[in-house]
Short mmCIF file of N, CA, C and O in Angstrom, two decimals:
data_model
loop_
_atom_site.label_atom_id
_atom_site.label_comp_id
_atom_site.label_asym_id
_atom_site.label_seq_id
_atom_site.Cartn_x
_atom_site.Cartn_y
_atom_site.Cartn_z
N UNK O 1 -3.46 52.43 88.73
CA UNK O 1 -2.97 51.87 87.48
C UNK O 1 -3.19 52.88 86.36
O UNK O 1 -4.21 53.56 86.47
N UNK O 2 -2.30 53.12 85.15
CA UNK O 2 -2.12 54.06 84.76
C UNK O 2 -2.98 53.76 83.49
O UNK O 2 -2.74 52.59 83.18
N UNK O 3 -3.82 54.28 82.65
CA UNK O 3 -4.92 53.65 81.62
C UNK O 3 -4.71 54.86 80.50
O UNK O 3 -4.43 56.05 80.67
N UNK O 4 -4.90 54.20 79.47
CA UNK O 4 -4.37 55.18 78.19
C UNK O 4 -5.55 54.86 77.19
O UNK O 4 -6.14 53.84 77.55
N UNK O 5 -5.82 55.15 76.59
CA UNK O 5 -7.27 55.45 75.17
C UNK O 5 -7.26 56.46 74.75
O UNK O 5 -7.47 57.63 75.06
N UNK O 6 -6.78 55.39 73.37
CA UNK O 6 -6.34 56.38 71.96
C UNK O 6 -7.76 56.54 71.26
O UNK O 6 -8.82 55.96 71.54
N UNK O 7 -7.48 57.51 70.26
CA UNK O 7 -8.88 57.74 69.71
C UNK O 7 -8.41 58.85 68.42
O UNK O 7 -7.70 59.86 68.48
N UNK O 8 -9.01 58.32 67.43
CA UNK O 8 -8.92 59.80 66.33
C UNK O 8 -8.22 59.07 64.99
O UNK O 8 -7.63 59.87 64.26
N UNK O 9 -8.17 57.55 64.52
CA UNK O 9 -7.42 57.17 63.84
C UNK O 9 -8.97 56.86 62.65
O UNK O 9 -10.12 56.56 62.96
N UNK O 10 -8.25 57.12 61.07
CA UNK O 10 -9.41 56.51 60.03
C UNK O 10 -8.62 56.66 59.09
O UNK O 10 -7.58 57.29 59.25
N UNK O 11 -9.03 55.98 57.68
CA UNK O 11 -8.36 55.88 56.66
C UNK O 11 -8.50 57.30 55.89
O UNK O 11 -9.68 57.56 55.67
N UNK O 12 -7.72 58.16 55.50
CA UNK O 12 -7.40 59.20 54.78
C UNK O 12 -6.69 58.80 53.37
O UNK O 12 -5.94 57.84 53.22
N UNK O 13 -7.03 59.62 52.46
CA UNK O 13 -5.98 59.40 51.11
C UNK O 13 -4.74 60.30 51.58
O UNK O 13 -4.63 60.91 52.64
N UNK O 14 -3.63 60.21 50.29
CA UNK O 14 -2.37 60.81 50.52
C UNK O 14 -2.14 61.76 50.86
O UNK O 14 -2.91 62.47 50.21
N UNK O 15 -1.35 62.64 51.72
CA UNK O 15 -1.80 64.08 51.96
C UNK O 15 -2.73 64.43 52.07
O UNK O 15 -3.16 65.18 51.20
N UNK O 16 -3.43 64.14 53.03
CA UNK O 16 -4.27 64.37 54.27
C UNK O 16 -3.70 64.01 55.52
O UNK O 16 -2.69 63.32 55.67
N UNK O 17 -4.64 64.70 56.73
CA UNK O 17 -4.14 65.04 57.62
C UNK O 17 -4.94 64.24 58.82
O UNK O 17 -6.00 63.72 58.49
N UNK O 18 -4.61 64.13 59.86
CA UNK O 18 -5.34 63.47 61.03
C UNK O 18 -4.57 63.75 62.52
O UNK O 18 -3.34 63.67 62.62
N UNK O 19 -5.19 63.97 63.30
CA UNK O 19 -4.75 64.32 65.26
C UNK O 19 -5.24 62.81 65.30
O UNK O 19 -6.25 62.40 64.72
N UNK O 20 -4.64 62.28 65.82
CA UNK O 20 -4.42 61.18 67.16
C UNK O 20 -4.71 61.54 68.34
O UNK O 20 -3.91 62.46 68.52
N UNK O 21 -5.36 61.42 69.34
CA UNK O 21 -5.69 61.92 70.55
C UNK O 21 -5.05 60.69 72.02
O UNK O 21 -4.64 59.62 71.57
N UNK O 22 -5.00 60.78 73.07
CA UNK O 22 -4.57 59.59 73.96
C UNK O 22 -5.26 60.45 75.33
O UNK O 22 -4.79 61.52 75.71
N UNK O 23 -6.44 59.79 75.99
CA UNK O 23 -6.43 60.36 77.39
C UNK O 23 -5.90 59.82 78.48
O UNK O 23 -6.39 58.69 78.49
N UNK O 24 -5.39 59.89 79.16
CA UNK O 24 -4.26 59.33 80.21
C UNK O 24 -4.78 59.41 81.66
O UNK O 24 -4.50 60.49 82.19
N UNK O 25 -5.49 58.53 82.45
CA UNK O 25 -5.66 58.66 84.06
C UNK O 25 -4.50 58.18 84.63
O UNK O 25 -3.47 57.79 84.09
N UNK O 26 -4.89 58.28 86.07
CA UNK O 26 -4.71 57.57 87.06
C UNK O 26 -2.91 57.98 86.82
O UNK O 26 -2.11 57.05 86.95
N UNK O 27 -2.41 59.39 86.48
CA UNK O 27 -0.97 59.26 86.20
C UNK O 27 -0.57 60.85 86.69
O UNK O 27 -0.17 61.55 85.76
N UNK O 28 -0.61 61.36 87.76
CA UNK O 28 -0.01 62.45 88.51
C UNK O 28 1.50 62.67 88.80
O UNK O 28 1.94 63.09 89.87
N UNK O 29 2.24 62.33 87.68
CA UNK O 29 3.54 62.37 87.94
C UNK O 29 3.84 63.73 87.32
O UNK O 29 3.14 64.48 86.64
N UNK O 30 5.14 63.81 87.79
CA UNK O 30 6.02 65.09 87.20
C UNK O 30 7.16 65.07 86.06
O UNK O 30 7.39 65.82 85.11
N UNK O 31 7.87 63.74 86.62
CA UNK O 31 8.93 63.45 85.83
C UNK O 31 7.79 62.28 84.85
O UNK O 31 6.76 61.65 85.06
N UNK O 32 8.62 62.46 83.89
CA UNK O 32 7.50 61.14 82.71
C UNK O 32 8.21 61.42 81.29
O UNK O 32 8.88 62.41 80.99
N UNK O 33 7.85 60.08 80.36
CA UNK O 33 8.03 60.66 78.91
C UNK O 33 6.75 59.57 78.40
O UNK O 33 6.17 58.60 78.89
N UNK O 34 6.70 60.21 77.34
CA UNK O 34 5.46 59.98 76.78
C UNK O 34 5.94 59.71 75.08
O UNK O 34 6.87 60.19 74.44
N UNK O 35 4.90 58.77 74.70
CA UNK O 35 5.76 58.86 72.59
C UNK O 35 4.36 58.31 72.01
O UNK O 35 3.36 58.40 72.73
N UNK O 36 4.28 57.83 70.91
CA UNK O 36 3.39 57.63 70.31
C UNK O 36 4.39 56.12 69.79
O UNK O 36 5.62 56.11 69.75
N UNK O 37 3.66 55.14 69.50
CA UNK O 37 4.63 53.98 68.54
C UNK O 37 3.96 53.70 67.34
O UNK O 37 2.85 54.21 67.54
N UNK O 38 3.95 53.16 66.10
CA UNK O 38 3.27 52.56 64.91
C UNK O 38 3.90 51.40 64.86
O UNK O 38 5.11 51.24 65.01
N UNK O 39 2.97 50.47 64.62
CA UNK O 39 3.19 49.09 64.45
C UNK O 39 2.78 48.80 63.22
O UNK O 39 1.57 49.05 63.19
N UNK O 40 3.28 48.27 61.82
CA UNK O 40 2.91 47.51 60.72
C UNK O 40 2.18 45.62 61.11
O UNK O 40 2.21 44.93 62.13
N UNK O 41 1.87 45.49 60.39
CA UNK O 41 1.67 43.52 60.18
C UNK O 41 2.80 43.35 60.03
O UNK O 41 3.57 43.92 59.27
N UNK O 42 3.06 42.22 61.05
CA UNK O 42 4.47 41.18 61.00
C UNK O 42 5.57 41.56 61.22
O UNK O 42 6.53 40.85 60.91
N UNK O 43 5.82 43.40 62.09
CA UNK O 43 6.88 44.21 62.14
C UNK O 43 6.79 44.73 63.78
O UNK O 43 5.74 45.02 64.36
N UNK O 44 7.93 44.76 64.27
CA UNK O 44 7.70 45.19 65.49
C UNK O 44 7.50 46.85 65.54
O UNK O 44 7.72 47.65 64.64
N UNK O 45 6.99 47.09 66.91
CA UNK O 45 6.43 48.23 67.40
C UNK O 45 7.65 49.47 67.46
O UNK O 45 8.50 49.44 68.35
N UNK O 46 7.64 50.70 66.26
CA UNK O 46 8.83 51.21 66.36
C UNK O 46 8.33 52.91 67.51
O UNK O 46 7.21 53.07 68.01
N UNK O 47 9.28 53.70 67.63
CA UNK O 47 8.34 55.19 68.20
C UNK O 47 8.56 55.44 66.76
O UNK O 47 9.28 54.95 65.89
N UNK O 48 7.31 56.76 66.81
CA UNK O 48 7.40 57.38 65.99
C UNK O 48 8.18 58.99 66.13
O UNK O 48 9.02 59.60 65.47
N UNK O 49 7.26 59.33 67.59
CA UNK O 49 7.47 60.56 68.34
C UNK O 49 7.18 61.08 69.71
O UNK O 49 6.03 61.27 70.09
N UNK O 50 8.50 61.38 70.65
CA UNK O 50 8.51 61.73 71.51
C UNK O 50 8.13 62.51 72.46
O UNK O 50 7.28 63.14 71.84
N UNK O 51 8.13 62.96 73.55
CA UNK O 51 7.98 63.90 74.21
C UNK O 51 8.53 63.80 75.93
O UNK O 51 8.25 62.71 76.43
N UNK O 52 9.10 64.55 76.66
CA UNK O 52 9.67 64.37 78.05
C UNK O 52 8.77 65.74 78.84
O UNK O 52 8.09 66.63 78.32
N UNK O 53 9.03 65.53 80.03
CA UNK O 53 8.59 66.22 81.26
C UNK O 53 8.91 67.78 81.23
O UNK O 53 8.33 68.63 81.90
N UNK O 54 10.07 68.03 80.20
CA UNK O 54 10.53 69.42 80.19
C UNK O 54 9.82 69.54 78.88
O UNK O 54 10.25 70.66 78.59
N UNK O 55 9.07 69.24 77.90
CA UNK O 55 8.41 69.38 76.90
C UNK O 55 9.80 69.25 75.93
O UNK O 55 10.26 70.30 75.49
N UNK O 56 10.49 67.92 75.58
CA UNK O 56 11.72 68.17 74.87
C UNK O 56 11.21 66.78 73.84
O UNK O 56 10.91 65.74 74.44
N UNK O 57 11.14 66.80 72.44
CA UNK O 57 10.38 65.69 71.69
C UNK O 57 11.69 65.44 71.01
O UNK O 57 12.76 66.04 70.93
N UNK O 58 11.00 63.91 70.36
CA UNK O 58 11.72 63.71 69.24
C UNK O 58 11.17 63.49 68.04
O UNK O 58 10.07 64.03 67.93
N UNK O 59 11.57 62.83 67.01
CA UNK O 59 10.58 62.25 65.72
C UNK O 59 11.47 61.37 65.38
O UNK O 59 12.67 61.42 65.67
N UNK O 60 10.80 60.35 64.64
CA UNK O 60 11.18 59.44 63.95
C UNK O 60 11.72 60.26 62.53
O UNK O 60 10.99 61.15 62.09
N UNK O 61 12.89 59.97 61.89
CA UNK O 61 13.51 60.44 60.81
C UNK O 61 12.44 60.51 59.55
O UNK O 61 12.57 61.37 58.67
N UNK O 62 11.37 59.53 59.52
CA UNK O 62 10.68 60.15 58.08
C UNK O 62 9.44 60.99 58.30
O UNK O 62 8.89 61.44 57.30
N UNK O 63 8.86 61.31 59.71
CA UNK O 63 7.71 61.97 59.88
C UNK O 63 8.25 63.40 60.19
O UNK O 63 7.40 64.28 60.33
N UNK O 64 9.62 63.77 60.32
CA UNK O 64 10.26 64.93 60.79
C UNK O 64 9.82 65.96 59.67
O UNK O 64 10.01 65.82 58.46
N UNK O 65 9.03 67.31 60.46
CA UNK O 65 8.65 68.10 59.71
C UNK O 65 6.77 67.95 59.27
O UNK O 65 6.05 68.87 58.88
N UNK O 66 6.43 66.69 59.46
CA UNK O 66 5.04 66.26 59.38
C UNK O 66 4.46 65.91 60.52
O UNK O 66 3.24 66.02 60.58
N UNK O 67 4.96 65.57 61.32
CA UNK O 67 4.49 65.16 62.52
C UNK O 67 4.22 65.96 63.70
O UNK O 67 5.12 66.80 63.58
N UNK O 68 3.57 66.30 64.81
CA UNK O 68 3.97 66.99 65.94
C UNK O 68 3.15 66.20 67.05
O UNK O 68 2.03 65.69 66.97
N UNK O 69 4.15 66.26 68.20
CA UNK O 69 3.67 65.49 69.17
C UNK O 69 3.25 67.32 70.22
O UNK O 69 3.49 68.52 70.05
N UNK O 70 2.64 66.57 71.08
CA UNK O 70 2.09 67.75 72.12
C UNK O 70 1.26 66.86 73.30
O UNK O 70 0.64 65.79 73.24
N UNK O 71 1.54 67.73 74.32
CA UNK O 71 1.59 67.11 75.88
C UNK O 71 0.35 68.46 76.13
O UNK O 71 0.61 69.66 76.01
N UNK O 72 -0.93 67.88 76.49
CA UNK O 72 -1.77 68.91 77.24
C UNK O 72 -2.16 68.33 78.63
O UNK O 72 -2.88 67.33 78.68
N UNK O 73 -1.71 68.91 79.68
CA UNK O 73 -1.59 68.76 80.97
C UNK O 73 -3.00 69.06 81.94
O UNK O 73 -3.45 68.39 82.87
N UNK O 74 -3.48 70.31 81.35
CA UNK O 74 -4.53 70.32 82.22
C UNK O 74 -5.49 69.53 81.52
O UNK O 74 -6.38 69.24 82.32
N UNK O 75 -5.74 69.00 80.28
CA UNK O 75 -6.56 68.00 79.96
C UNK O 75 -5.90 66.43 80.19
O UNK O 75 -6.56 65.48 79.78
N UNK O 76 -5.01 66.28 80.64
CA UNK O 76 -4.37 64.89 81.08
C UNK O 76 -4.14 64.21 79.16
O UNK O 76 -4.10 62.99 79.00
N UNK O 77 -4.06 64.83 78.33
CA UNK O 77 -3.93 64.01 76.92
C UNK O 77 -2.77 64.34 76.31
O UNK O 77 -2.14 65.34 76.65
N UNK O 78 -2.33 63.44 75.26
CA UNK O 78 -1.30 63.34 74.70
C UNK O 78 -1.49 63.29 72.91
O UNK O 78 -2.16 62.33 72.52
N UNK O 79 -1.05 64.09 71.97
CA UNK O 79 -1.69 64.11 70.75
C UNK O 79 -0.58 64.00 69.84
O UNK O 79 0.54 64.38 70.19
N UNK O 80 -0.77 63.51 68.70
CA UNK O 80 -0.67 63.59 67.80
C UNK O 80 -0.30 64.15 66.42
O UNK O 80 -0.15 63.19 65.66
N UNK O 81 -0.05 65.53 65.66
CA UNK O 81 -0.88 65.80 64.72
C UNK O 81 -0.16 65.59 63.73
O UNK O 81 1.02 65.94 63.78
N UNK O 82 -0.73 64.90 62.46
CA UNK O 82 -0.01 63.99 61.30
C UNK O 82 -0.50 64.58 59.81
O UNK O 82 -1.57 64.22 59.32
N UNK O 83 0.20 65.33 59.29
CA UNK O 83 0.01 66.06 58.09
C UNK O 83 1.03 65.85 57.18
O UNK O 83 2.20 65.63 57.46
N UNK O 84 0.26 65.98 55.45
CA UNK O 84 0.87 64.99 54.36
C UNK O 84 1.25 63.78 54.59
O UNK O 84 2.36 63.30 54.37
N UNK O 85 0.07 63.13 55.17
CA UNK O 85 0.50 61.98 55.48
C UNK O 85 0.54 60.81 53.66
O UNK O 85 -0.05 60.86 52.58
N UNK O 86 1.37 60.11 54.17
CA UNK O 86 1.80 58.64 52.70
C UNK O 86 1.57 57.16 53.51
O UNK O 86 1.77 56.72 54.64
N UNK O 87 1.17 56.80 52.53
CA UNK O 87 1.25 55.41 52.77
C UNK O 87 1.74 54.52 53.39
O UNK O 87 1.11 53.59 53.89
N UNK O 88 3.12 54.71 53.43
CA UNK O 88 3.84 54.52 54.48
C UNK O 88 4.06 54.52 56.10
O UNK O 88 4.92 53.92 56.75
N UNK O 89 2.88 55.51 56.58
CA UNK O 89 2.59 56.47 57.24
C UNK O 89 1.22 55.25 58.09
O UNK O 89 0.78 55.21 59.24
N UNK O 90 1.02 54.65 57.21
CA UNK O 90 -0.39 53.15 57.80
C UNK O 90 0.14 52.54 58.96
O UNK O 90 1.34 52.52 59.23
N UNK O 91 -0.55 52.18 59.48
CA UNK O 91 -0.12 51.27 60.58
C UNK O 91 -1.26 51.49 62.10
O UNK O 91 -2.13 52.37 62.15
N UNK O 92 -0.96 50.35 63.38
CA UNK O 92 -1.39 50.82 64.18
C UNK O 92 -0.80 51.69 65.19
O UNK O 92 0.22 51.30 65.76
N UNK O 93 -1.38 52.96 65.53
CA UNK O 93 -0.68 53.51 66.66
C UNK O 93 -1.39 53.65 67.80
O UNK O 93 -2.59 53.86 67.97
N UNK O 94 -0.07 53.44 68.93
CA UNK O 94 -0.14 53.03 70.01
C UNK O 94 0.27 54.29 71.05
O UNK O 94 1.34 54.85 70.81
N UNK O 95 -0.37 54.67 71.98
CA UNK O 95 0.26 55.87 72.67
C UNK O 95 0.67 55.27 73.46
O UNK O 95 0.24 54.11 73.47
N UNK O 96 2.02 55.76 74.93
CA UNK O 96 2.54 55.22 75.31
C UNK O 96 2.79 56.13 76.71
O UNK O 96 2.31 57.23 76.96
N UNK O 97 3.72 55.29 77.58
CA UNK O 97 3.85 56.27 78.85
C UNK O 97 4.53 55.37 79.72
O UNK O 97 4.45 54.15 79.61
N UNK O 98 5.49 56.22 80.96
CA UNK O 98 6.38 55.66 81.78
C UNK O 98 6.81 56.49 82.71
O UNK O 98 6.18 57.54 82.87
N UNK O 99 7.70 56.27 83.35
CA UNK O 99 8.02 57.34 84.47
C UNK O 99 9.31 56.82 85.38
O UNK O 99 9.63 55.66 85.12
N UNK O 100 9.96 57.36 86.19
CA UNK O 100 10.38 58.71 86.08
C UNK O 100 10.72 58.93 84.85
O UNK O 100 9.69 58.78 84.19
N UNK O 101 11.47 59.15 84.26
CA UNK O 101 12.55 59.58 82.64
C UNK O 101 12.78 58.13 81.76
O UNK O 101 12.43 56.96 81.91
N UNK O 102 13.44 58.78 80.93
CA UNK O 102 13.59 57.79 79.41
C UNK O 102 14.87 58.64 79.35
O UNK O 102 14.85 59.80 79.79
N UNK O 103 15.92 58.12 78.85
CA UNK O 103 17.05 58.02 78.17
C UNK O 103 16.91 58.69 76.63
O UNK O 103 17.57 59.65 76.24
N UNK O 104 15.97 58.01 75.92
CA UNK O 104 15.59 57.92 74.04
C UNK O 104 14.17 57.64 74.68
O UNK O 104 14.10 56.70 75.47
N UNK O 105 12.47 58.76 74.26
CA UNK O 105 11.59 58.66 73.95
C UNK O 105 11.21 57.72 72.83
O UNK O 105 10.16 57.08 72.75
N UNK O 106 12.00 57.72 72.14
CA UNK O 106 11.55 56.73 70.77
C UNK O 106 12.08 55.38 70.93
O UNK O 106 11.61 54.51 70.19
N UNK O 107 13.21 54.98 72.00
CA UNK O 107 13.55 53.30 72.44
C UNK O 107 13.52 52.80 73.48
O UNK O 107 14.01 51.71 73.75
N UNK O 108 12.83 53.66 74.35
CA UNK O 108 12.39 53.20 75.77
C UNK O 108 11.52 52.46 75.97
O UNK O 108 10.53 52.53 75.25
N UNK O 109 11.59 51.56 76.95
CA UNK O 109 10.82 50.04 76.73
C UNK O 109 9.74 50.47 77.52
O UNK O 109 9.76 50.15 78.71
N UNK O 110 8.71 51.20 77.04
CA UNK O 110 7.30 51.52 77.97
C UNK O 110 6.93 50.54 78.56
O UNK O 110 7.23 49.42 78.15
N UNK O 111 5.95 50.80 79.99
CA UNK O 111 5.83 49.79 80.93
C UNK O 111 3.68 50.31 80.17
O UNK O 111 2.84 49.45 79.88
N UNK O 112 3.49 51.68 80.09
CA UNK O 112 2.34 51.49 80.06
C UNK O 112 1.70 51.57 78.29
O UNK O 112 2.47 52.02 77.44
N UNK O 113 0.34 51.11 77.90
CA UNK O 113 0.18 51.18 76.37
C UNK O 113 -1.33 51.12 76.78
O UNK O 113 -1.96 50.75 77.76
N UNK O 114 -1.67 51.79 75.29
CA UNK O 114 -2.64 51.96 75.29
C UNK O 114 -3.12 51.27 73.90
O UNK O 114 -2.53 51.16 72.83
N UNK O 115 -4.41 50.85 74.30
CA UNK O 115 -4.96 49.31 73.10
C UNK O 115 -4.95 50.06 71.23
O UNK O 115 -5.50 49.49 70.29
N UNK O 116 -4.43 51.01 71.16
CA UNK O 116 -4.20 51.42 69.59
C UNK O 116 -5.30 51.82 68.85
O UNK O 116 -6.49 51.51 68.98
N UNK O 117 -4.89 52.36 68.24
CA UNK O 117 -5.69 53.48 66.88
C UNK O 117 -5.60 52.73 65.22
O UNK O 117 -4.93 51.71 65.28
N UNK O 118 -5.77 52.83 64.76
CA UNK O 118 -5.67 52.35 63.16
C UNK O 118 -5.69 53.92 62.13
O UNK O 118 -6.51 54.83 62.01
N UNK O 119 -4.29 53.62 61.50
CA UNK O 119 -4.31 54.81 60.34
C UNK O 119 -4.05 53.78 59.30
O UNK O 119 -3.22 52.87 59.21
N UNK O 120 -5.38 54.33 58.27
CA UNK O 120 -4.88 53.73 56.95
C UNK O 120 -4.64 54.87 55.67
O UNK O 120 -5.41 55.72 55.23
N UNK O 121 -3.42 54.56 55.34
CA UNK O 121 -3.35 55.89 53.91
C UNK O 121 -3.41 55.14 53.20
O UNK O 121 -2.77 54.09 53.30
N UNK O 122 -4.27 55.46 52.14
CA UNK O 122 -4.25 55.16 50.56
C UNK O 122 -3.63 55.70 49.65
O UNK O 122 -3.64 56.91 49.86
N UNK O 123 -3.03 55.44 48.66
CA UNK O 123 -2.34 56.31 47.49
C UNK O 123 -3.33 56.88 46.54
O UNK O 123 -2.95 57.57 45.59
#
């Protein structure tokens, strides 16, 4: 069974920066995509940012340019890194994972999740 634990989330003011971390067992595949999601209160779970088996990502349209996702293999983890971050930018995130392929990293209906991180930005 495939087990995910996120780790690395705290409240920062505006523009500041934070890595998200995700360690990933029990998951020896080849083909896979992997994303990160943020969830608000009372809003469903959107991606934020992607990643596939050939190392090919995506981003969500407002973190583009702030965001970077990254796949480290011989450590089995999946990261994060979130700079100038806004307010907007709050929420819980959730790392994610599936296999063989995804179509869209950012609307693929993950089968696996991991219990979430908390980012809070302040203004």
């Amino acid at each position: 069974q495939v087990r995910l634990m996120e780790s690395g989330g705290d409240s920062v003011q505006a523009g500041g920066s934070l890595t998200l971390s995700c360690a990933i067992s029990e998951f020896p595949y080849n083909s896979y995509c992997m994303a990160w999601f943020r969830q608000k209160p009372q809003k469903a779970r959107l991606g934020v940012a992607g990643i596939d088996w050939r190392g090919d990502t995506e981003y969500m349209d407002s973190v583009k340019g702030r965001f970077t996702i990254s796949r480290d293999k011989a450590n089995n983890s999946l990261s994060l890194q979130m700079t100038n971050l806004q307010p907007e930018d709050t929420g819980m995130y959730y790392c994610v994972v599936d296999m063989p392929r995804c179509q869209n990293t950012l609307t693929h209906e993950y089968r696996f999740w991991g219990r979430g991180t908390q980012v809070t930005v302040s203004s």
